[in-house]
Structure formats: structure tokens, C-alpha cells
mmCIF file of C-alpha atoms and ligand atoms in Angstrom:
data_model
loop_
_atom_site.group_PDB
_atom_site.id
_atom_site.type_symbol
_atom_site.label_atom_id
_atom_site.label_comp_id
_atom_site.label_asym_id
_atom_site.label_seq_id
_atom_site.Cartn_x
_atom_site.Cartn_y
_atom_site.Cartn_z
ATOM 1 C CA UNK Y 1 91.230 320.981 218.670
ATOM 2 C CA UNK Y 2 93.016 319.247 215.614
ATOM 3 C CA UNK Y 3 94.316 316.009 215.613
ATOM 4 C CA UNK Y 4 97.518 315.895 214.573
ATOM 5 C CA UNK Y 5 99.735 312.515 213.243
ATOM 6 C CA UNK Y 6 103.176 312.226 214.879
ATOM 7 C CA UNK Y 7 104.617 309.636 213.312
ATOM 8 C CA UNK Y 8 107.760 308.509 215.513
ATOM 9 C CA UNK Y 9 106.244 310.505 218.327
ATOM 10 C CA UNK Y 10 108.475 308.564 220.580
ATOM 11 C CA UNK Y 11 111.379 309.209 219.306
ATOM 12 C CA UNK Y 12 113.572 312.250 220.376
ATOM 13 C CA UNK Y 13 112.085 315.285 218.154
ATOM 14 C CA UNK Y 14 109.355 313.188 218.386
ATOM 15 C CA UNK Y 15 108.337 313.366 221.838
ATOM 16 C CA UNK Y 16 109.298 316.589 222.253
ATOM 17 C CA UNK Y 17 107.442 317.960 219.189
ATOM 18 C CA UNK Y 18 104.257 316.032 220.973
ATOM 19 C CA UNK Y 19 105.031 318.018 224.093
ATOM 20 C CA UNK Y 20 104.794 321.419 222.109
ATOM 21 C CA UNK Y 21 101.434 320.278 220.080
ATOM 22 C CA UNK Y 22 100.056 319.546 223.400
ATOM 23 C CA UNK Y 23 101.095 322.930 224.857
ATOM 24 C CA UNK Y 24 99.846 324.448 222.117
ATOM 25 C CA UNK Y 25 96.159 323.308 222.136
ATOM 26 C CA UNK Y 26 96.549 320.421 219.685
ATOM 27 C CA UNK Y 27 95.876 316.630 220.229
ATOM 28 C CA UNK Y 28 99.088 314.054 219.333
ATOM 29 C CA UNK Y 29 98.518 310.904 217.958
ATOM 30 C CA UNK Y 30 101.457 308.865 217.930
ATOM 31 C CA UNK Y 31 102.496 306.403 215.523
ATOM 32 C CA UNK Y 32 105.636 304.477 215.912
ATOM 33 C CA UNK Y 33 106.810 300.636 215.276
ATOM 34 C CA UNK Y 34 109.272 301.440 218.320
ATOM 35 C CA UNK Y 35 112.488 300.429 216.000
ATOM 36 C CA UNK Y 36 114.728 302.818 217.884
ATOM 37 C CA UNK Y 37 112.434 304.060 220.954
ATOM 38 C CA UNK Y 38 110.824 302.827 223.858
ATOM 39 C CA UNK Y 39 107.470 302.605 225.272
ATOM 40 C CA UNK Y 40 107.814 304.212 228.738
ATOM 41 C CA UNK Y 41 108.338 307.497 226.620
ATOM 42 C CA UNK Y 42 104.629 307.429 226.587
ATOM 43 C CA UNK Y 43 104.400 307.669 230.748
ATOM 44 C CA UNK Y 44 107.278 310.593 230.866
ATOM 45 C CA UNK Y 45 105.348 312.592 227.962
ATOM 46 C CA UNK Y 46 102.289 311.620 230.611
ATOM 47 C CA UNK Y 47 104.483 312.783 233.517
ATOM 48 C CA UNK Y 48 105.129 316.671 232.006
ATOM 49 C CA UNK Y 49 101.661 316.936 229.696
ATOM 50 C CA UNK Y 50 99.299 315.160 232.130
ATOM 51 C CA UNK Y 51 97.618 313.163 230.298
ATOM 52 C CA UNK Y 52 99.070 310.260 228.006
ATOM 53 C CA UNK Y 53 98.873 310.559 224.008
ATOM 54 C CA UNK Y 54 96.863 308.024 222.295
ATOM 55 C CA UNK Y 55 99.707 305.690 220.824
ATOM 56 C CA UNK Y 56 99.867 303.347 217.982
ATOM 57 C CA UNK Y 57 102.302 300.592 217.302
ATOM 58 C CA UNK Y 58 103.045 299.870 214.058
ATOM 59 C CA UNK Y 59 105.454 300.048 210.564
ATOM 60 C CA UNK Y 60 104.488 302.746 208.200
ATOM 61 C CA UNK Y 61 106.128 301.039 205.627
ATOM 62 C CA UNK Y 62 102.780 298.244 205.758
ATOM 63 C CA UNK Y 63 100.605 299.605 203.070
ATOM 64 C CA UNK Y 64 97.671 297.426 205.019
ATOM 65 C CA UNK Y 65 98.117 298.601 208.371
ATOM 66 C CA UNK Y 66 99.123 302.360 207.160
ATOM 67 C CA UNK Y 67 95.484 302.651 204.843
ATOM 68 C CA UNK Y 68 93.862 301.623 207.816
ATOM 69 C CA UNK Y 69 94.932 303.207 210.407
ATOM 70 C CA UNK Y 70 94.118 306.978 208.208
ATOM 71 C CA UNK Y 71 90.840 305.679 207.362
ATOM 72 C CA UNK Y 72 89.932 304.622 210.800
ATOM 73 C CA UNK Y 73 91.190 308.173 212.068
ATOM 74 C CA UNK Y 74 89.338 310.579 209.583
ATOM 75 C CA UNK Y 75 89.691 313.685 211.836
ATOM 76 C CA UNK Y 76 93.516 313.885 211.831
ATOM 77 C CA UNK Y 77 94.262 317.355 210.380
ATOM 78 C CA UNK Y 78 98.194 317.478 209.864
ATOM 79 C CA UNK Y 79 101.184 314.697 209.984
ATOM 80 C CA UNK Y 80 104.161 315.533 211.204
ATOM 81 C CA UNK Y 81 106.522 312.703 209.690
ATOM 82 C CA UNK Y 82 109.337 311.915 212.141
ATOM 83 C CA UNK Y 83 109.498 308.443 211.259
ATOM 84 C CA UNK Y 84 112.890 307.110 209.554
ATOM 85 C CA UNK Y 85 116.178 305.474 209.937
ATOM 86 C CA UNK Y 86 119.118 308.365 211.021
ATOM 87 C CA UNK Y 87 122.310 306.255 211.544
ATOM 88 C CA UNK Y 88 124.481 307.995 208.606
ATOM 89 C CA UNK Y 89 127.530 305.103 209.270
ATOM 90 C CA UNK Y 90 124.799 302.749 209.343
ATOM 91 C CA UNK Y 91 123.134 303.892 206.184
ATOM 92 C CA UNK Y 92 126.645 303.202 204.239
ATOM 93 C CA UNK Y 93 126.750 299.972 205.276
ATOM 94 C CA UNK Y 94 123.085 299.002 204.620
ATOM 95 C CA UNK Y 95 121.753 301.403 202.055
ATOM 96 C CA UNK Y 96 119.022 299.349 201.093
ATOM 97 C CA UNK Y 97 117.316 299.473 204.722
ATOM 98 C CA UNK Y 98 117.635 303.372 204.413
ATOM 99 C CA UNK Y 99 115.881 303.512 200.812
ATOM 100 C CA UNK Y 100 113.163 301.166 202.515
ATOM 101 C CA UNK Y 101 112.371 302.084 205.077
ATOM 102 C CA UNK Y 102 112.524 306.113 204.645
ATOM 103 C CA UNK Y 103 110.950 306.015 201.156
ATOM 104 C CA UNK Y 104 108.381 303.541 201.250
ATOM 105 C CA UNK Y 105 106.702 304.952 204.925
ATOM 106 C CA UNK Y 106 106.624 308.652 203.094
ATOM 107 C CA UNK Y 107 104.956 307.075 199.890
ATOM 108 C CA UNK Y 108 102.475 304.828 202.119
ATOM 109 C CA UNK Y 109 101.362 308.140 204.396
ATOM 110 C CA UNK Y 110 101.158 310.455 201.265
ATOM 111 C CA UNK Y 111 99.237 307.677 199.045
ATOM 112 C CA UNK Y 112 96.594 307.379 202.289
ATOM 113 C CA UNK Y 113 95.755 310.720 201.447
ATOM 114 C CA UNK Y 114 95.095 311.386 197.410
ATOM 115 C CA UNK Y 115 91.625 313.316 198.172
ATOM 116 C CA UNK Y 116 91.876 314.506 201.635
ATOM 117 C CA UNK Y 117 93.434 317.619 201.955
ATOM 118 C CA UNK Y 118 96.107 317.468 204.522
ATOM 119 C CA UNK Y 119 98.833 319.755 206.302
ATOM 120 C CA UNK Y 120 102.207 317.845 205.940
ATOM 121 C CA UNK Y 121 105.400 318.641 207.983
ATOM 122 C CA UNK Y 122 108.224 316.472 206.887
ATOM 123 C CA UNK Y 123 111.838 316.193 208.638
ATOM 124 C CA UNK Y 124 114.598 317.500 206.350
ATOM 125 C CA UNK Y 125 118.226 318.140 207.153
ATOM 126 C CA UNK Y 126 120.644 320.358 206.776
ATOM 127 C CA UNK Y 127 122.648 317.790 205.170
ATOM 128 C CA UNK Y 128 120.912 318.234 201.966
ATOM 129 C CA UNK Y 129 123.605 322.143 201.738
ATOM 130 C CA UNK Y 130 126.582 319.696 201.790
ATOM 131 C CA UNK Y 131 129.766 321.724 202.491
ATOM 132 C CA UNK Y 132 127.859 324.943 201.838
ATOM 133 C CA UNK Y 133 129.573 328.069 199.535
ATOM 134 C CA UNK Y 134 128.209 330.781 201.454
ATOM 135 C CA UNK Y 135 127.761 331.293 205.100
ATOM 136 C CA UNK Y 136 124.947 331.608 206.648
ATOM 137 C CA UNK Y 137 123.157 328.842 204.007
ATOM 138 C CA UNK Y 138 119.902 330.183 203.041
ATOM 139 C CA UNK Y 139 117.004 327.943 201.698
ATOM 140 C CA UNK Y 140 117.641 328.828 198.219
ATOM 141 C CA UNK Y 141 121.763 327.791 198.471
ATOM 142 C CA UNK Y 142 122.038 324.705 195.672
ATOM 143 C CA UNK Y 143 121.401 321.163 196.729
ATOM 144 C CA UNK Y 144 124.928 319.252 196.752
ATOM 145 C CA UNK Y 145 125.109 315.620 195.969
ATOM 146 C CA UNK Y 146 124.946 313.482 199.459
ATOM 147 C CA UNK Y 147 127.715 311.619 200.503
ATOM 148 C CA UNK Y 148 125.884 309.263 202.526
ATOM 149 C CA UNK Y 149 122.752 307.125 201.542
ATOM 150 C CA UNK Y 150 120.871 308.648 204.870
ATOM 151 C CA UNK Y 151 121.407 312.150 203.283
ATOM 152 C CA UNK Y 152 120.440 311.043 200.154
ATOM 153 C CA UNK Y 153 116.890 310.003 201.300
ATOM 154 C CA UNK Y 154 116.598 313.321 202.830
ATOM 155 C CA UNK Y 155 117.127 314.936 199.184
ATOM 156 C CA UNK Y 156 114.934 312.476 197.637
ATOM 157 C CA UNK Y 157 111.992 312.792 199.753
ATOM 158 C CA UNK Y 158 111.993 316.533 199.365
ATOM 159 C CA UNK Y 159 111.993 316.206 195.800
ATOM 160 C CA UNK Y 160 109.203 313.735 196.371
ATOM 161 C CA UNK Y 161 107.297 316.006 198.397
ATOM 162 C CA UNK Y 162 107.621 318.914 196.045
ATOM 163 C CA UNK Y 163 106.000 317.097 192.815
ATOM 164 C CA UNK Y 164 103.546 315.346 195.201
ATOM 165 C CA UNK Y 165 102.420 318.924 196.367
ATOM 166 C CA UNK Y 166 102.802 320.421 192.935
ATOM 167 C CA UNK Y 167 100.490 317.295 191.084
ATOM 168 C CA UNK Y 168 97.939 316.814 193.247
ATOM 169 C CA UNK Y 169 95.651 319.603 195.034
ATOM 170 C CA UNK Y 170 95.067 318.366 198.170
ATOM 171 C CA UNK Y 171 98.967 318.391 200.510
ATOM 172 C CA UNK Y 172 100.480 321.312 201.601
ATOM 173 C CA UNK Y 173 103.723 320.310 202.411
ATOM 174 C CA UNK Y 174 106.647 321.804 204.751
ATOM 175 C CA UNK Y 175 109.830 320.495 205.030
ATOM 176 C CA UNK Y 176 112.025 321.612 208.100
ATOM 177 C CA UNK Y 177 115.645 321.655 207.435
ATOM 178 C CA UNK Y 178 117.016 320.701 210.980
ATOM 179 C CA UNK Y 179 120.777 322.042 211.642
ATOM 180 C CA UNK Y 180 121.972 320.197 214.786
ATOM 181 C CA UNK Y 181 119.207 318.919 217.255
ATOM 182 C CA UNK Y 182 120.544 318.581 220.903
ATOM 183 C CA UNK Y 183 119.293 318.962 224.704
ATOM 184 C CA UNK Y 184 116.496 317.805 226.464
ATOM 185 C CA UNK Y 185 112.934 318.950 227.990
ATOM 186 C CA UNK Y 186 113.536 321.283 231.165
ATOM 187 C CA UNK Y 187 111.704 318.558 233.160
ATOM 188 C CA UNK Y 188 114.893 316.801 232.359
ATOM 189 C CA UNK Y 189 112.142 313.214 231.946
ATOM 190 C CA UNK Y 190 112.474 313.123 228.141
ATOM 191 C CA UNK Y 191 115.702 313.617 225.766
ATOM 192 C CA UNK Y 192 118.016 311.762 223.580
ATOM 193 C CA UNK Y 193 118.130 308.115 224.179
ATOM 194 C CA UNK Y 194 121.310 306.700 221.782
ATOM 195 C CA UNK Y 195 120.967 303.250 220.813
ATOM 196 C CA UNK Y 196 124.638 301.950 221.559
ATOM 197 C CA UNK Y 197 127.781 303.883 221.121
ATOM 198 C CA UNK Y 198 126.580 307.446 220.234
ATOM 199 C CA UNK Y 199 127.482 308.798 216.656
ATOM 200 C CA UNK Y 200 126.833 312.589 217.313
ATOM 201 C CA UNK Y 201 128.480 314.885 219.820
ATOM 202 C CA UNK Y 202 126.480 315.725 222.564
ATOM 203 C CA UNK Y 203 125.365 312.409 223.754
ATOM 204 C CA UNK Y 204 129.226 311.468 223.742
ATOM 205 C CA UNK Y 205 130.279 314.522 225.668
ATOM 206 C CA UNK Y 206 127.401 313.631 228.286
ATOM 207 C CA UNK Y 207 127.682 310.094 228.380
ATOM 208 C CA UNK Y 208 132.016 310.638 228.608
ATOM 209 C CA UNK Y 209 131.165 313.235 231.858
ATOM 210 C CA UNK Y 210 128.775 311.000 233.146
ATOM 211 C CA UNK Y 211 131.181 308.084 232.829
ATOM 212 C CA UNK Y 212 129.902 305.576 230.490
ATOM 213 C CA UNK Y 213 132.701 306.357 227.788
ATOM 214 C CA UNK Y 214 136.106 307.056 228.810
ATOM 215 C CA UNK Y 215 136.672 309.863 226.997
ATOM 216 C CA UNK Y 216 135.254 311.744 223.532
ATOM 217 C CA UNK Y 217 137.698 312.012 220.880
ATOM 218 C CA UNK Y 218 137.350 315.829 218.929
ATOM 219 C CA UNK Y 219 137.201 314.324 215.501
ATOM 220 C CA UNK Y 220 139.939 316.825 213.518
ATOM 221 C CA UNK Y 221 141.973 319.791 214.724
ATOM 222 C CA UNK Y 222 143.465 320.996 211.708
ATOM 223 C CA UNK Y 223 140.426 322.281 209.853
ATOM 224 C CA UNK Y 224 140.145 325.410 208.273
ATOM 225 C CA UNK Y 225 138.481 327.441 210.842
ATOM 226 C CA UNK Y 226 139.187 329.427 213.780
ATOM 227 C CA UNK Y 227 140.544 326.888 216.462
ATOM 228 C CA UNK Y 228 140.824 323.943 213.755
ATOM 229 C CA UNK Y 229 137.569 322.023 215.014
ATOM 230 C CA UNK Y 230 134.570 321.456 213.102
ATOM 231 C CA UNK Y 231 131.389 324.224 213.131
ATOM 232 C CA UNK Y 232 128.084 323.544 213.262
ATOM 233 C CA UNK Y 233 124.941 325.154 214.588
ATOM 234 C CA UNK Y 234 123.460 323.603 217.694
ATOM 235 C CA UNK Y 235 119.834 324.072 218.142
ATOM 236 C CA UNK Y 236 117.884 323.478 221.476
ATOM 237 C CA UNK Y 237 115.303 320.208 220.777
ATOM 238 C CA UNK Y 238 112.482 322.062 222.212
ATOM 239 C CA UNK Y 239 112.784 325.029 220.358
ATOM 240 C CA UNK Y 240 112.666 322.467 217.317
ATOM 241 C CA UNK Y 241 109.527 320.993 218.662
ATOM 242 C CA UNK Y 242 108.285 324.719 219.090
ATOM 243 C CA UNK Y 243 108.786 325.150 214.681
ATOM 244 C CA UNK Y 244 106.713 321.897 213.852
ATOM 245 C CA UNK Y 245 103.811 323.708 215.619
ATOM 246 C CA UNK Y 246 104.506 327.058 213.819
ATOM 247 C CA UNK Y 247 104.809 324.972 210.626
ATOM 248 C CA UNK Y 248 101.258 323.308 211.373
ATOM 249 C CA UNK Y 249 100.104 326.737 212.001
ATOM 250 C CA UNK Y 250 101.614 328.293 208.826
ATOM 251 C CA UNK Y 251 99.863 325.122 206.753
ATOM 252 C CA UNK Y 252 96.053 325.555 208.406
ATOM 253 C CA UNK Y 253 96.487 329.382 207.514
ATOM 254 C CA UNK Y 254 97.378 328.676 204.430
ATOM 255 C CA UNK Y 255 101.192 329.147 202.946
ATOM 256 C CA UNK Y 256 101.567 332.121 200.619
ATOM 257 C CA UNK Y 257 104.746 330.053 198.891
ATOM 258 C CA UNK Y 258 101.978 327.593 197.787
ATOM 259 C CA UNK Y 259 101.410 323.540 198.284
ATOM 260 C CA UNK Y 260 105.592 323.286 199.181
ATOM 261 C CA UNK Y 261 108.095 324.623 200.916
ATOM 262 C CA UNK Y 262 111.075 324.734 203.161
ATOM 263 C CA UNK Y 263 112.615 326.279 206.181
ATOM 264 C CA UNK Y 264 116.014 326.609 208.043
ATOM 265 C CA UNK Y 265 115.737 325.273 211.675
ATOM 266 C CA UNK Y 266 118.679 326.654 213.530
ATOM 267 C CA UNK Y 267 119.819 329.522 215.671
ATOM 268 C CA UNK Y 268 121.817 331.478 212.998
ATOM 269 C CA UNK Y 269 124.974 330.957 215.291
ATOM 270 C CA UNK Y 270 127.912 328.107 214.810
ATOM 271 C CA UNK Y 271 129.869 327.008 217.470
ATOM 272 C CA UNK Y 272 133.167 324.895 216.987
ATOM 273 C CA UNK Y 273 133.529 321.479 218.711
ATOM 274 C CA UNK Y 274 135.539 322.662 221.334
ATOM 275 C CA UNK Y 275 133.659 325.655 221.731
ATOM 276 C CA UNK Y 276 130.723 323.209 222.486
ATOM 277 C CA UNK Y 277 132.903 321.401 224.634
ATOM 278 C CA UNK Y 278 133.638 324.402 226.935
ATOM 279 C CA UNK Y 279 130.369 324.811 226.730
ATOM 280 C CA UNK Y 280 129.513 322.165 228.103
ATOM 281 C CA UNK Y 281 132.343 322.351 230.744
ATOM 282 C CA UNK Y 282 130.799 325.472 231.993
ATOM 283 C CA UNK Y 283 126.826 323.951 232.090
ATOM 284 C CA UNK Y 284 128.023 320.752 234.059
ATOM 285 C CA UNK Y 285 130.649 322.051 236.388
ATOM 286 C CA UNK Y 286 133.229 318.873 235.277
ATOM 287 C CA UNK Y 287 135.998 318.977 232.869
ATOM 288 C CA UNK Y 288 135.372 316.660 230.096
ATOM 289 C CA UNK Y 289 138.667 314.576 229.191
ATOM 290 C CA UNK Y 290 139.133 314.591 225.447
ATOM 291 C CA UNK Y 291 141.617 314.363 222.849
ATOM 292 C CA UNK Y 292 141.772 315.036 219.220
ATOM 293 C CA UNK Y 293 141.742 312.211 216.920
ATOM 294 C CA UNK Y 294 141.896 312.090 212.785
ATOM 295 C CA UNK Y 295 139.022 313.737 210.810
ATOM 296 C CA UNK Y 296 135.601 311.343 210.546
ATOM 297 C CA UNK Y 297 135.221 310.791 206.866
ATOM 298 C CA UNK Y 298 132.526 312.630 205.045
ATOM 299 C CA UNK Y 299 132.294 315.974 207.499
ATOM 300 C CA UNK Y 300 131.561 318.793 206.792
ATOM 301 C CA UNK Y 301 133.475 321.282 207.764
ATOM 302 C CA UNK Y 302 131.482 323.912 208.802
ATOM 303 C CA UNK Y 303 127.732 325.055 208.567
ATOM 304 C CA UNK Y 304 125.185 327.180 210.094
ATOM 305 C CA UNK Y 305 121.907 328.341 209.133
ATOM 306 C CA UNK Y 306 120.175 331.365 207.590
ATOM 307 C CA UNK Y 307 116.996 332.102 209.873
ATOM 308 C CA UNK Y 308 115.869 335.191 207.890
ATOM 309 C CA UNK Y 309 113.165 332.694 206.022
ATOM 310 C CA UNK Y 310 111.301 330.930 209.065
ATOM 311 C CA UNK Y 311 111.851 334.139 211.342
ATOM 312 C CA UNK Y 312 109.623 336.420 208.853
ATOM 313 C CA UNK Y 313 107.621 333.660 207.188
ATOM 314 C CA UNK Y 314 107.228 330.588 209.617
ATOM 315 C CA UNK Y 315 107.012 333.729 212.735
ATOM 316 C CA UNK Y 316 109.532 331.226 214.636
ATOM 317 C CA UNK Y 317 112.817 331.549 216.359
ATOM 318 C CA UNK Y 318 114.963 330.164 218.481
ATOM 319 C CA UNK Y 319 114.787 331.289 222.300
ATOM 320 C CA UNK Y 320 117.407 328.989 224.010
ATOM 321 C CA UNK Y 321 120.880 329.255 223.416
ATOM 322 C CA UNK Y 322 124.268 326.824 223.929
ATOM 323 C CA UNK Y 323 123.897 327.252 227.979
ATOM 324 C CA UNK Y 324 120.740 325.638 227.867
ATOM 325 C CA UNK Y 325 121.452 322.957 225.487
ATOM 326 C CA UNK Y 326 124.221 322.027 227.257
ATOM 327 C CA UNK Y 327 122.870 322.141 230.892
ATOM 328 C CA UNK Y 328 119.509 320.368 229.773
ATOM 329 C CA UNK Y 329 121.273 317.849 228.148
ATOM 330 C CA UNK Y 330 123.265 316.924 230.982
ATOM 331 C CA UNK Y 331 120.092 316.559 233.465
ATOM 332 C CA UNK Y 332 118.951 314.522 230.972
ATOM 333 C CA UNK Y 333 122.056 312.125 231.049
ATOM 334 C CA UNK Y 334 121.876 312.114 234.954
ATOM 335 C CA UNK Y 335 117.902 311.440 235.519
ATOM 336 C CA UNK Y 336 119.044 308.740 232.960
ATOM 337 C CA UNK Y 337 121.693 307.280 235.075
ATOM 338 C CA UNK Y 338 119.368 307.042 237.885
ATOM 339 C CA UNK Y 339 116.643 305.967 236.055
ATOM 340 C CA UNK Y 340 117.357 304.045 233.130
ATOM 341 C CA UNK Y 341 115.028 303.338 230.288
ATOM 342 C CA UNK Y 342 116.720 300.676 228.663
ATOM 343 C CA UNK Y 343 116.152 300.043 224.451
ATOM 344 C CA UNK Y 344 114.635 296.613 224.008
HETATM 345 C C1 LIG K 401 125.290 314.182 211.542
HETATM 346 C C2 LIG K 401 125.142 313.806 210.115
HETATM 347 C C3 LIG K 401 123.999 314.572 209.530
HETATM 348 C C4 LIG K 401 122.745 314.222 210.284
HETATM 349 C C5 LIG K 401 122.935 314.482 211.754
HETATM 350 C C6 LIG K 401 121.772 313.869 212.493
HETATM 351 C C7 LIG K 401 127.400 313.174 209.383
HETATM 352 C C8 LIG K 401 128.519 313.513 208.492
HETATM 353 N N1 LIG K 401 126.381 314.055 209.406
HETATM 354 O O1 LIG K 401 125.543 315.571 211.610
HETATM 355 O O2 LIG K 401 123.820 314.226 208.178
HETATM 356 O O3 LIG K 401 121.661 314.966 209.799
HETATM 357 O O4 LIG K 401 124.104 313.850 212.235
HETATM 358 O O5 LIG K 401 121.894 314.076 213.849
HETATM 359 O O6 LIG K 401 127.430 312.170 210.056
HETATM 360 N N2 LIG K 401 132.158 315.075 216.680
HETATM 361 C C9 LIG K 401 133.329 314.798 217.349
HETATM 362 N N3 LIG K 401 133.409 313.665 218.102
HETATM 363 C C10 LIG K 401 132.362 312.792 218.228
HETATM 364 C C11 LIG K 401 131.157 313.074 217.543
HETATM 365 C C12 LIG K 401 131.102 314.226 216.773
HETATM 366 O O7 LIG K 401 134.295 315.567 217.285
HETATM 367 O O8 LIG K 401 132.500 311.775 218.912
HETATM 368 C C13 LIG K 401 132.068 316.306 215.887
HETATM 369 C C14 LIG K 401 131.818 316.058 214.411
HETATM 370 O O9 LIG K 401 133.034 315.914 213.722
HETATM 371 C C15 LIG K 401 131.056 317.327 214.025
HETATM 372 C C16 LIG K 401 130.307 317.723 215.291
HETATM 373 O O10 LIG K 401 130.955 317.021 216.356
HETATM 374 O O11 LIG K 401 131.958 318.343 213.747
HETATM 375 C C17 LIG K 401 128.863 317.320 215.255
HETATM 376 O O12 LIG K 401 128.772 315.953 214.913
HETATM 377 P P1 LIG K 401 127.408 315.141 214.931
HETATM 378 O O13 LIG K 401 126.719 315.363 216.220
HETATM 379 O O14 LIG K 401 127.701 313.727 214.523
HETATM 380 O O15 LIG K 401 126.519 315.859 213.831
HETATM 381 P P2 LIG K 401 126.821 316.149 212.280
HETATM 382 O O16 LIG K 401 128.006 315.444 211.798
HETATM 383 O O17 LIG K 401 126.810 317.619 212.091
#
């Protein structure tokens, strides 16, 4: 069956996604310089698939070691590009580290492959919408400027992507416009693995039931929306995982929107912070202490997807809802506890 790059195949989509290509009759390659994951990934991916993905350590951003490495490994088929830096706070503060590291992997992998044809599925963002006019955001909703330098190289690459595509014959590029990834594999033995204080909601709300933080602070309560808290549409990580294969699928049949394109990746359905909360509440069993704080700079207020596009086109949707976000994310946080994988 096809070989197919993962690049950050350790990483959270990332080892979930290589769960699903598994699954789904593929063979994962991993690439990753382990900047924000850790090796014993590789034995829990092992533990559910059976059989441990062949694994490569190293920096996409090396032009040397990224030539190399594709022409050593002329049988891979599609990439899936997972690889980059996510830390929006952190991407203010060090913009430069963001414009490196995200643009010049991309440019590396794509400039490997100027003859070759090759199947490209690239990790976009929701972000790119901004605070969206219209609810549900479609695909074809305009592009608002980013207010972080993280979003920004989310915008940039897909314009990247698109001339690439449109220039040269041989990509056929997809990118995937995640909402908000969260939960774990049913096995509970991979999921999110936060590298220090957690910056997005559902690690906090696990890690504050499970006792490592005190308590999670609902960041505004005065919004504009039904019970003042922030919306945003929550989408199971497997199910995720589950659209990078229909995406490689869509690219080896050949993608009637031609050489570039993009999709929503949500469930069509927003849920408020404290609607997640209760959520949650309900999953685990154990009240959560909160408390509302001031707004985090640079929200958005409220967003959830339009699924008409990869429902008809990609033939994907998402099967799990907020009860099984919620209680997979939480065995995740407890086989963690016992069994901690800590980040080098
Ligand atoms: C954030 C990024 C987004 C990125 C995504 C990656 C911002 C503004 N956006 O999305 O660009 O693609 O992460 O995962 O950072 N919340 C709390 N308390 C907390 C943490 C979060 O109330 O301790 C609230 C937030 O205000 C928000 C919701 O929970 O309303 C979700 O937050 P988060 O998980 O950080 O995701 P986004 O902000 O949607």
C-alpha cells in the first residue's frame, strides 16, 4: 500500500492521523525533529497499531537532510505536513522562530518534489476566518488579516501552496482548515501532551480536575453571546485524523477543484466555554472549580464551521460528539498521571 510522509507524526494530530493511515491500509512514515514531542509516542502508536512506524529524526527546515531523506524514500506517495511551531503567545513574542521554522520546512518539502508528482495535505486553521461575518464560516468566507504571527504563517503558507499548485504540474495540494482539535484515542495511550502550562482549554480543564492546576480561569463572561463565554467548535482528534485519510484519498482519485484546495474540519456545532465545561463535568463525574477572569487578548469571539464542503466533496464527517471528546480526553489525562511521558 502507499507510503505516506507524516511529518510531525509524533505530535498530537500527528500520531493520531498515523493511527487512521494505518487503519486504513496505508504505511506512515514519520518524520519529526521531536521539538515538542517525545519518542515513546512511537511504542504507544506500537501498543494500539501493532506494529511500530518507521521513524525519522530530523529538522525539515535542513535543506541537506530534507533532499535526502525524499530521494532516499522514492516510493512515498502523499505528505501529510504536521510539522510547525503552534504556540500563538509564543509566536508574538518570537515571530521570527514562527516565520522559520513554519515557512522554510514547507518550502524545503515542496522544493524536494519539483518533478515528482505528489499528493499534499497541509495543516490549516480556522484562524485564517478571523472573527468571521457569517455563521457557519464556509470555505469561501474572506481571509481576515491575522492578529498573531502563528496565524499569519497559516495564511501565508496557503497562499504558498495555492501558486505552488497552480505553477507547477506535479502537487495536488489540500489544506485542512482545523476548528478546535481536542480528545484523545479510545485506547486512552495517545493524546495531547502540553509542553508546560497549557494555552488551550481542554488540557487546562483536565489537568485543573486532575489536579495539576488549581483551577481554570473562563477567559471573559461578558461576550456577546448566549451565556457571555466564548464559542468555538470542538472537534474529536480522531475524527481529524479520520479527514487527512479522506483528503489522501480525495488527492490519489484525483480532485475535481484542481491542483488546490481547502476544507472545513469541524462538526458544524459551537459550544460556549462553559458549555464545554459542563461538558466536561458530566464526562468525568467531578466538578471542575473555575472562575471567570478578563478577556485573553486577540479572541475571537465566536466561530464554528460550515461542513457542507468536506461532507459532499471530501465524503467525511464527524462521528463523535462533545461526550466523547470530553470523556476521552480525560482518560487520557489519567493514564497520563499514572504513566507519565515526560517532554525532554
Ligand atoms: C487557539 C488559537 C488558534 C489556534 C488554536 C490551536 C488564539 C487566539 N487562537 O484557538 O489560532 O489555531 O489555538 O490549538 O490563541 N479558554 C479559557 N480559559 C483557558 C483557555 C482557553 O476560557 O484557560 C477559552 C478561550 O478564551 C476560547 C476557548 O477557551 O474561547 C478555546 O481556547 P483555545 O483552546 O486556546 O483555542 P482557540 O483560542 O480557539
Amino acid at each position: 500500500m502507499s507510503k505516506i510522509l507524516v511529518t510531525g507524526g509524533t505530535g498530537y494530530i500527528g500520531s493520531h492521523t498515523v493511527v487512521e493511515l494505518h487503519n486504513a491500509g496505508y504505511t506512515p512514515v514519520i518524520v519529526d525533529n521531536l521539538s515538542n514531542s517525545n519518542i515513546k509516542i512511537l511504542d504507544q502508536i506500537e501498543k494500539i497499531i501493532g506494529v511500530k512506524p518507521e521513524f525519522h529524526q530530523f529538522d525539515l527546515c535542513d535543506v541537506a537532510k530534507t533532499t535526502a531523506f525524499i530521494e532516499a524514500n522514492p516510493d512515498i506517495t502523499g505528505i501529510i505536513h504536521f510539522a510547525a511551531s503552534k504556540a500563538v503567545g509564543e509566536s508574538v513574542v518570537d515571530p521570527l522562530k514562527y516565520y522559520h521554522n513554519n515557512f522554510f520546512s514547507l518550502i524545503n518539502l515542496l522544493n524536494s518534489y519539483r518533478e515528482k508528482p505528489i499528493n499534499f495535505v497541509f495543516s490549516s486553521s480556522c484562524t485564517v476566518y478571523g472573527e468571521p461575518d457569517v455563521l457557519p464560516v464556509t470555505e469561501s468566507a474572506p481571509v481576515k488579516k491575522s492578529t498573531s504571527p502563528y496565524g499569519n504563517t497559516k495564511q501565508i503558507a496557503e497562499e504558498i501552496l495555492e501558486e505552488t499548485a497552480n505553477a507547477y504540474g506535479n502537487y495536488n495540494i489540500v489544506a485542512l482548515r482545523y476548528f478546535n482539535p481536542v480528545g484523545a484515542h479510545e485506547t486512552a495511550l495517545i493524546g495531547e501532551l502540553p509542553n508546560g502550562v497549557p494555552q488551550n482549554l481542554l488540557p487546562f480543564i483536565t489537568q485543573t480536575a486532575i489536579g495539576k492546576r488549581e483551577k481554570l480561569t473562563v477567559f471573559g463572561s461578558d461576550y456577546d453571546t448566549p451565556d457571555g463565554s466564548c464559542i468555538r467548535d470542538y472537534i474529536h482528534v480522531v475524527d481529524l485524523a479520520k479527514a487527512h485519510v479522506a483528503a489522501i484519498k480525495l488527492l490519489e482519485k484525483g480532485n475535481p477543484n484542481g491542483k488546490f484546495d481547502v476544507f472545513n474540519i469541524g462538526t458544524g456545532n459551537g459550544y460556549s466555554v462553559l458549555e464545554a465545561i459542563k461538558a466536561f463535568e458530566k464526562a468525568s463525574g467531578k466538578p471542575l472549580n473555575y472562575e471567570f477572569g478578563p478577556r485573553r487578548e486577540g479572541d475571537v469571539i465566536q466561530v464554528w464551521g460550515d461542513v457542507t464542503k468536506s461532507t459532499k466533496e471530501l465524503g467525511w464527517k464527524a462521528q463523535l460528539g462533545i461526550d466523547e471528546m470530553m470523556s476521552s480526553a480525560w482518560a487520557w489525562e489519567q493514564y497520563i498521571n499514572e504513566n507519565p511521558l515526560p517532554l525532554d
